[in-house]
Coordinates of N, CA, C and O in Angstrom, one line a residue:
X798 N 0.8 -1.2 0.0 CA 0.0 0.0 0.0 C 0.9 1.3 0.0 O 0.4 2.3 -0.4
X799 N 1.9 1.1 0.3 CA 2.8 2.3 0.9 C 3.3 2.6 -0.5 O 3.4 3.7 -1.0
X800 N 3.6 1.7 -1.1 CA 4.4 2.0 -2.6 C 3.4 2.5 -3.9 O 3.6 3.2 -4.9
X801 N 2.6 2.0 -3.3 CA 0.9 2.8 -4.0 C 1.2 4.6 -3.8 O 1.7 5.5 -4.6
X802 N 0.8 4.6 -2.8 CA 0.7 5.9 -2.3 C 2.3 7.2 -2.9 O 2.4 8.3 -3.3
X803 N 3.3 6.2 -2.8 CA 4.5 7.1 -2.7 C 4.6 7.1 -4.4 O 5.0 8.2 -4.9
X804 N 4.3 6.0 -5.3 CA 3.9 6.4 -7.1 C 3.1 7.3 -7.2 O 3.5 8.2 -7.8
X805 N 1.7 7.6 -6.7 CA 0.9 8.2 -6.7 C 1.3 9.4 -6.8 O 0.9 10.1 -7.7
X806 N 2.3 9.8 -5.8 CA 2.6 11.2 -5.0 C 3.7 12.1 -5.9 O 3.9 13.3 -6.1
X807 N 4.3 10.6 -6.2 CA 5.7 10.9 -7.2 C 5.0 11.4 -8.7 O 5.3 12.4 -9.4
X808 N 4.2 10.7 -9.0 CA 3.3 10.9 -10.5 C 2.8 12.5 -9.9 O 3.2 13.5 -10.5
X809 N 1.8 12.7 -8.7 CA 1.6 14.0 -8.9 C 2.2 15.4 -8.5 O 1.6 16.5 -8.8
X810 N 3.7 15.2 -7.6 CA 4.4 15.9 -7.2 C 5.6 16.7 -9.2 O 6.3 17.7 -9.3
X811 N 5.3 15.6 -10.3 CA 5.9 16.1 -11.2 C 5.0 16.3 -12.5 O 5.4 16.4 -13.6
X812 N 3.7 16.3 -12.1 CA 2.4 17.0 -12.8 C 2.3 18.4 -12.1 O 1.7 19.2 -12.7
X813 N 2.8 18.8 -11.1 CA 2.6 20.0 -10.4 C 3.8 21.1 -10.9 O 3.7 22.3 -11.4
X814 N 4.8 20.1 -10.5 CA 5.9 21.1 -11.1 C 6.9 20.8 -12.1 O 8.1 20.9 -11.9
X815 N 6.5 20.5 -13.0 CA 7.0 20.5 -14.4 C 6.7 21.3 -15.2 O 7.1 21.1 -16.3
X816 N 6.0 22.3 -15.1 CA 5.7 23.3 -15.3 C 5.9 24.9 -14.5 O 5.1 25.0 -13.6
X817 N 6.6 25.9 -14.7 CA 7.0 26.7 -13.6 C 5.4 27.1 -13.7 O 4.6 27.0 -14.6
X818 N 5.6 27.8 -11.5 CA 4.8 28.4 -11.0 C 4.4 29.5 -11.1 O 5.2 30.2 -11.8
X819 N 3.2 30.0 -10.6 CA 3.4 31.4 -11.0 C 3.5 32.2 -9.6 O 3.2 32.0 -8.4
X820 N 4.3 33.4 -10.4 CA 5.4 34.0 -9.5 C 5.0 34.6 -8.2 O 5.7 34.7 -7.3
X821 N 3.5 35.0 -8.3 CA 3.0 35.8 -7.1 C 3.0 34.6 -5.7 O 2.4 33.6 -6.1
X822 N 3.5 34.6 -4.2 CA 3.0 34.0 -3.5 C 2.8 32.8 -3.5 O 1.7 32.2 -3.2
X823 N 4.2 32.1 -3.7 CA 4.0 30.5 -4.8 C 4.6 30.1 -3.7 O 4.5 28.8 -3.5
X824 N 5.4 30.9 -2.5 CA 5.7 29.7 -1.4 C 4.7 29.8 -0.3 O 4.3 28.9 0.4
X825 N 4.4 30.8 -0.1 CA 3.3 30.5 0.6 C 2.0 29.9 0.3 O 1.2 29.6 1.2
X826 N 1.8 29.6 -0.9 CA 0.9 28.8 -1.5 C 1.1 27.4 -0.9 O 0.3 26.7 -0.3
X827 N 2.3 27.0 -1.4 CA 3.0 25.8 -1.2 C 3.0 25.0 0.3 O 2.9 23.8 0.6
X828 N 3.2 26.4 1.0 CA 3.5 26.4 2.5 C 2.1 25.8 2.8 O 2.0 24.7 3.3
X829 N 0.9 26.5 2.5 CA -0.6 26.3 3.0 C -1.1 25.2 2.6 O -1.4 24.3 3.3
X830 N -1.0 25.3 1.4 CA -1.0 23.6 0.5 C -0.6 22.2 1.4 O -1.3 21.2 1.6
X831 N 0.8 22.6 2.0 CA 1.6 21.6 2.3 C 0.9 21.4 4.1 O 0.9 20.4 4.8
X832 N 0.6 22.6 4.4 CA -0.3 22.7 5.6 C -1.8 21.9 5.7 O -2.0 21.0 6.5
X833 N -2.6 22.5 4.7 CA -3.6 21.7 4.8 C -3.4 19.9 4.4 O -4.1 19.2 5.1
X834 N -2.7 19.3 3.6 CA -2.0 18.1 3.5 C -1.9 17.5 4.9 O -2.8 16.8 5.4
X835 N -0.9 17.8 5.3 CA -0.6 17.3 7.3 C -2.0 17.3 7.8 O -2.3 16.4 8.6
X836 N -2.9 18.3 7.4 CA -4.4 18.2 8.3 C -5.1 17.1 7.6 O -6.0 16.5 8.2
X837 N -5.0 16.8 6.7 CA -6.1 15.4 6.2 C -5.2 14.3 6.6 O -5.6 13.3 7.3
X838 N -4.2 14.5 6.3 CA -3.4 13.0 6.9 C -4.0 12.9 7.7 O -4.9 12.2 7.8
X839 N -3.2 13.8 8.7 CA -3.7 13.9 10.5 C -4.8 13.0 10.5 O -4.7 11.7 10.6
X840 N -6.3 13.9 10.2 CA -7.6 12.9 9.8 C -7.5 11.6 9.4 O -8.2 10.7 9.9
X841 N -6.8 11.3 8.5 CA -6.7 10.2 8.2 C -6.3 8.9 9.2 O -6.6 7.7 9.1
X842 N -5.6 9.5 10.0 CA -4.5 8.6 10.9 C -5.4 8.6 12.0 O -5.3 7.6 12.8
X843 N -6.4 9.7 12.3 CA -7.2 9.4 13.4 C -8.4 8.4 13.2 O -8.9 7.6 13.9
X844 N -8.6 8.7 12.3 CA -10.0 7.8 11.8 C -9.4 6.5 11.6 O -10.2 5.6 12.0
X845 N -7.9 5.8 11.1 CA -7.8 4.4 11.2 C -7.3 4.2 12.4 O -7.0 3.0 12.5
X846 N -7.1 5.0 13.6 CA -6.8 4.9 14.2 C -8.2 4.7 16.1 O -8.1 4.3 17.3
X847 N -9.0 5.1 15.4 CA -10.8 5.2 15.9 C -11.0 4.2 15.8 O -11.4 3.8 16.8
X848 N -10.9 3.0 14.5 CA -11.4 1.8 14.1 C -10.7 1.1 14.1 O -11.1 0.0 13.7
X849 N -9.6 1.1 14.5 CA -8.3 0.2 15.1 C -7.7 -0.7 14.3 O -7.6 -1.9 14.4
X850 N -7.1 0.3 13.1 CA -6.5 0.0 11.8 C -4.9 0.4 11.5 O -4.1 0.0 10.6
X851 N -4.7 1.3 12.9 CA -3.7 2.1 13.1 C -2.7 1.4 13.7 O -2.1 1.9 14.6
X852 N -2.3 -0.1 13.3 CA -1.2 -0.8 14.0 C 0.0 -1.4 13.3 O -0.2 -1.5 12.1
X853 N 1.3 -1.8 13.9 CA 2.1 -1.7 12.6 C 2.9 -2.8 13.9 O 2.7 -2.7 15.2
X854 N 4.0 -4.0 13.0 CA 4.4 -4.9 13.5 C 5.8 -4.0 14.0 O 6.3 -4.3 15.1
X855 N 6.5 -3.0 13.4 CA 7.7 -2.8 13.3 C 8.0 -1.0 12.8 O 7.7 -0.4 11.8
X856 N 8.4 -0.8 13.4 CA 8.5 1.2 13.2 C 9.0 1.3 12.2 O 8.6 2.4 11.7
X857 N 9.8 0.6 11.3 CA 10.2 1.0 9.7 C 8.5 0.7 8.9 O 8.3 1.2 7.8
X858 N 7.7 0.0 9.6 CA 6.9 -0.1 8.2 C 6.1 1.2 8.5 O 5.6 1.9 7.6
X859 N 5.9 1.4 10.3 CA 5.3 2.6 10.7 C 5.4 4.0 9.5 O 4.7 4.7 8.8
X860 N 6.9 3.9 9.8 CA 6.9 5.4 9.4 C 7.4 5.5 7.7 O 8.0 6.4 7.1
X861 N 6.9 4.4 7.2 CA 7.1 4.2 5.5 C 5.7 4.3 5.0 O 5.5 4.9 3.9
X862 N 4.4 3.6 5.8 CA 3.7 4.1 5.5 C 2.7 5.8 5.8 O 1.9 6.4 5.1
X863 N 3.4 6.2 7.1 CA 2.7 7.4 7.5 C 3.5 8.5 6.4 O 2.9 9.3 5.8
X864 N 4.7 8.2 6.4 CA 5.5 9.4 4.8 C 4.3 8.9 3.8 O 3.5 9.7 3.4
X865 N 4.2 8.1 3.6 CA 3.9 7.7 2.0 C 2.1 8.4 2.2 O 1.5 8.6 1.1
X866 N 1.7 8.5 2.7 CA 0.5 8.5 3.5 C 0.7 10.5 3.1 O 0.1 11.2 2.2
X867 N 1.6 10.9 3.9 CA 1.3 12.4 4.2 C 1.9 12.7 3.2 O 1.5 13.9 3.1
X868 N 3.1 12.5 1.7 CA 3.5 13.0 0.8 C 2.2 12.6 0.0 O 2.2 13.6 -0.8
X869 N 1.1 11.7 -0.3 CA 0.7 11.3 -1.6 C -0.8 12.7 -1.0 O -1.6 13.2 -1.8
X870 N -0.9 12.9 0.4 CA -2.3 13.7 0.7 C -1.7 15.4 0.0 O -2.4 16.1 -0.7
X871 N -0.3 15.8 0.3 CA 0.0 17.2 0.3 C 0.1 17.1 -1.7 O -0.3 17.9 -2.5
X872 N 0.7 16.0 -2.2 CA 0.8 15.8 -3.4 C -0.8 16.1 -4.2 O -1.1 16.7 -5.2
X873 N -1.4 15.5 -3.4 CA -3.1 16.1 -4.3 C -3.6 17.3 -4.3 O -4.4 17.8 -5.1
X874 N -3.1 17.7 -2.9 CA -3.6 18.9 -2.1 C -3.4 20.1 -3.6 O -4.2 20.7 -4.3
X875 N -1.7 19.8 -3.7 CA -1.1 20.9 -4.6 C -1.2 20.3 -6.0 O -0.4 20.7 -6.7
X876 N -2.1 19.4 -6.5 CA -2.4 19.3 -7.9 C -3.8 19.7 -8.0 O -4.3 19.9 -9.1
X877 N -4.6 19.7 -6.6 CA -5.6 20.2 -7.3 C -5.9 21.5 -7.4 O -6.6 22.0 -8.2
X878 N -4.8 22.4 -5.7 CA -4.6 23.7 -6.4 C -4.2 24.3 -7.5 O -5.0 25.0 -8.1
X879 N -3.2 24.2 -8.0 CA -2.6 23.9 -9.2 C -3.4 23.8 -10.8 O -3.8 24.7 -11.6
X880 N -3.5 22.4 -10.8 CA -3.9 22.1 -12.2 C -5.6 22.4 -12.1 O -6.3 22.2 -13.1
X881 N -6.3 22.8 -11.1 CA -7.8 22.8 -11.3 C -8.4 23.9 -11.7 O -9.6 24.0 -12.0
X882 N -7.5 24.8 -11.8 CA -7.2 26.2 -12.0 C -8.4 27.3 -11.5 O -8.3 28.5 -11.8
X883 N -9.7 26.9 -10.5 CA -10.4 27.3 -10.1 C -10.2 28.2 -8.7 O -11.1 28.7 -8.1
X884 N -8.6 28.4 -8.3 CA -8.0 29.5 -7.0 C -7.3 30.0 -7.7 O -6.7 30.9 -7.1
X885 N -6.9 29.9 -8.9 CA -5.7 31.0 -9.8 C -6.4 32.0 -10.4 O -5.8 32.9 -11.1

């Protein structure tokens, strides 16, 4: 699942920026973007964690899936700011 998520993230982390940004406010975009991201994860991690889905045999798989988890949520966050073109 983890390797899911981290293609996912990879595919939309170079749909985002493969094309330059535009110049106004692009890191603070990024910043808020990358802010709201951490808050769905977050959500995320609470709710499998509510239903007691949140368990892991070994801290490498822990924190391979919570990266891959919080890079693929901030990765959509900023493609759909981005490419949806509906806040530009």
């Amino acid at each position: 699942m983890s390797v899911i998520f981290i293609a996912v993230a990879a595919l939309s982390f170079f749909m985002v920026f493969k094309d330059p940004l535009p110049e106004e406010n692009y890191i603070q975009t990024i910043v808020v973007a990358s802010i709201i991201g951490l808050g769905i994860a977050f959500l995320l991690f609470f709710i499998l964690h509510v239903m007691e889905l949140y368990y892991f045999k070994n801290l490498f798989k822990l924190l391979l899936f919570s990266s891959s988890v919080i890079a693929f949520c901030i990765s959509v966050v900023l493609c759909i700011y981005f490419k949806s073109g509906i806040f530009i």
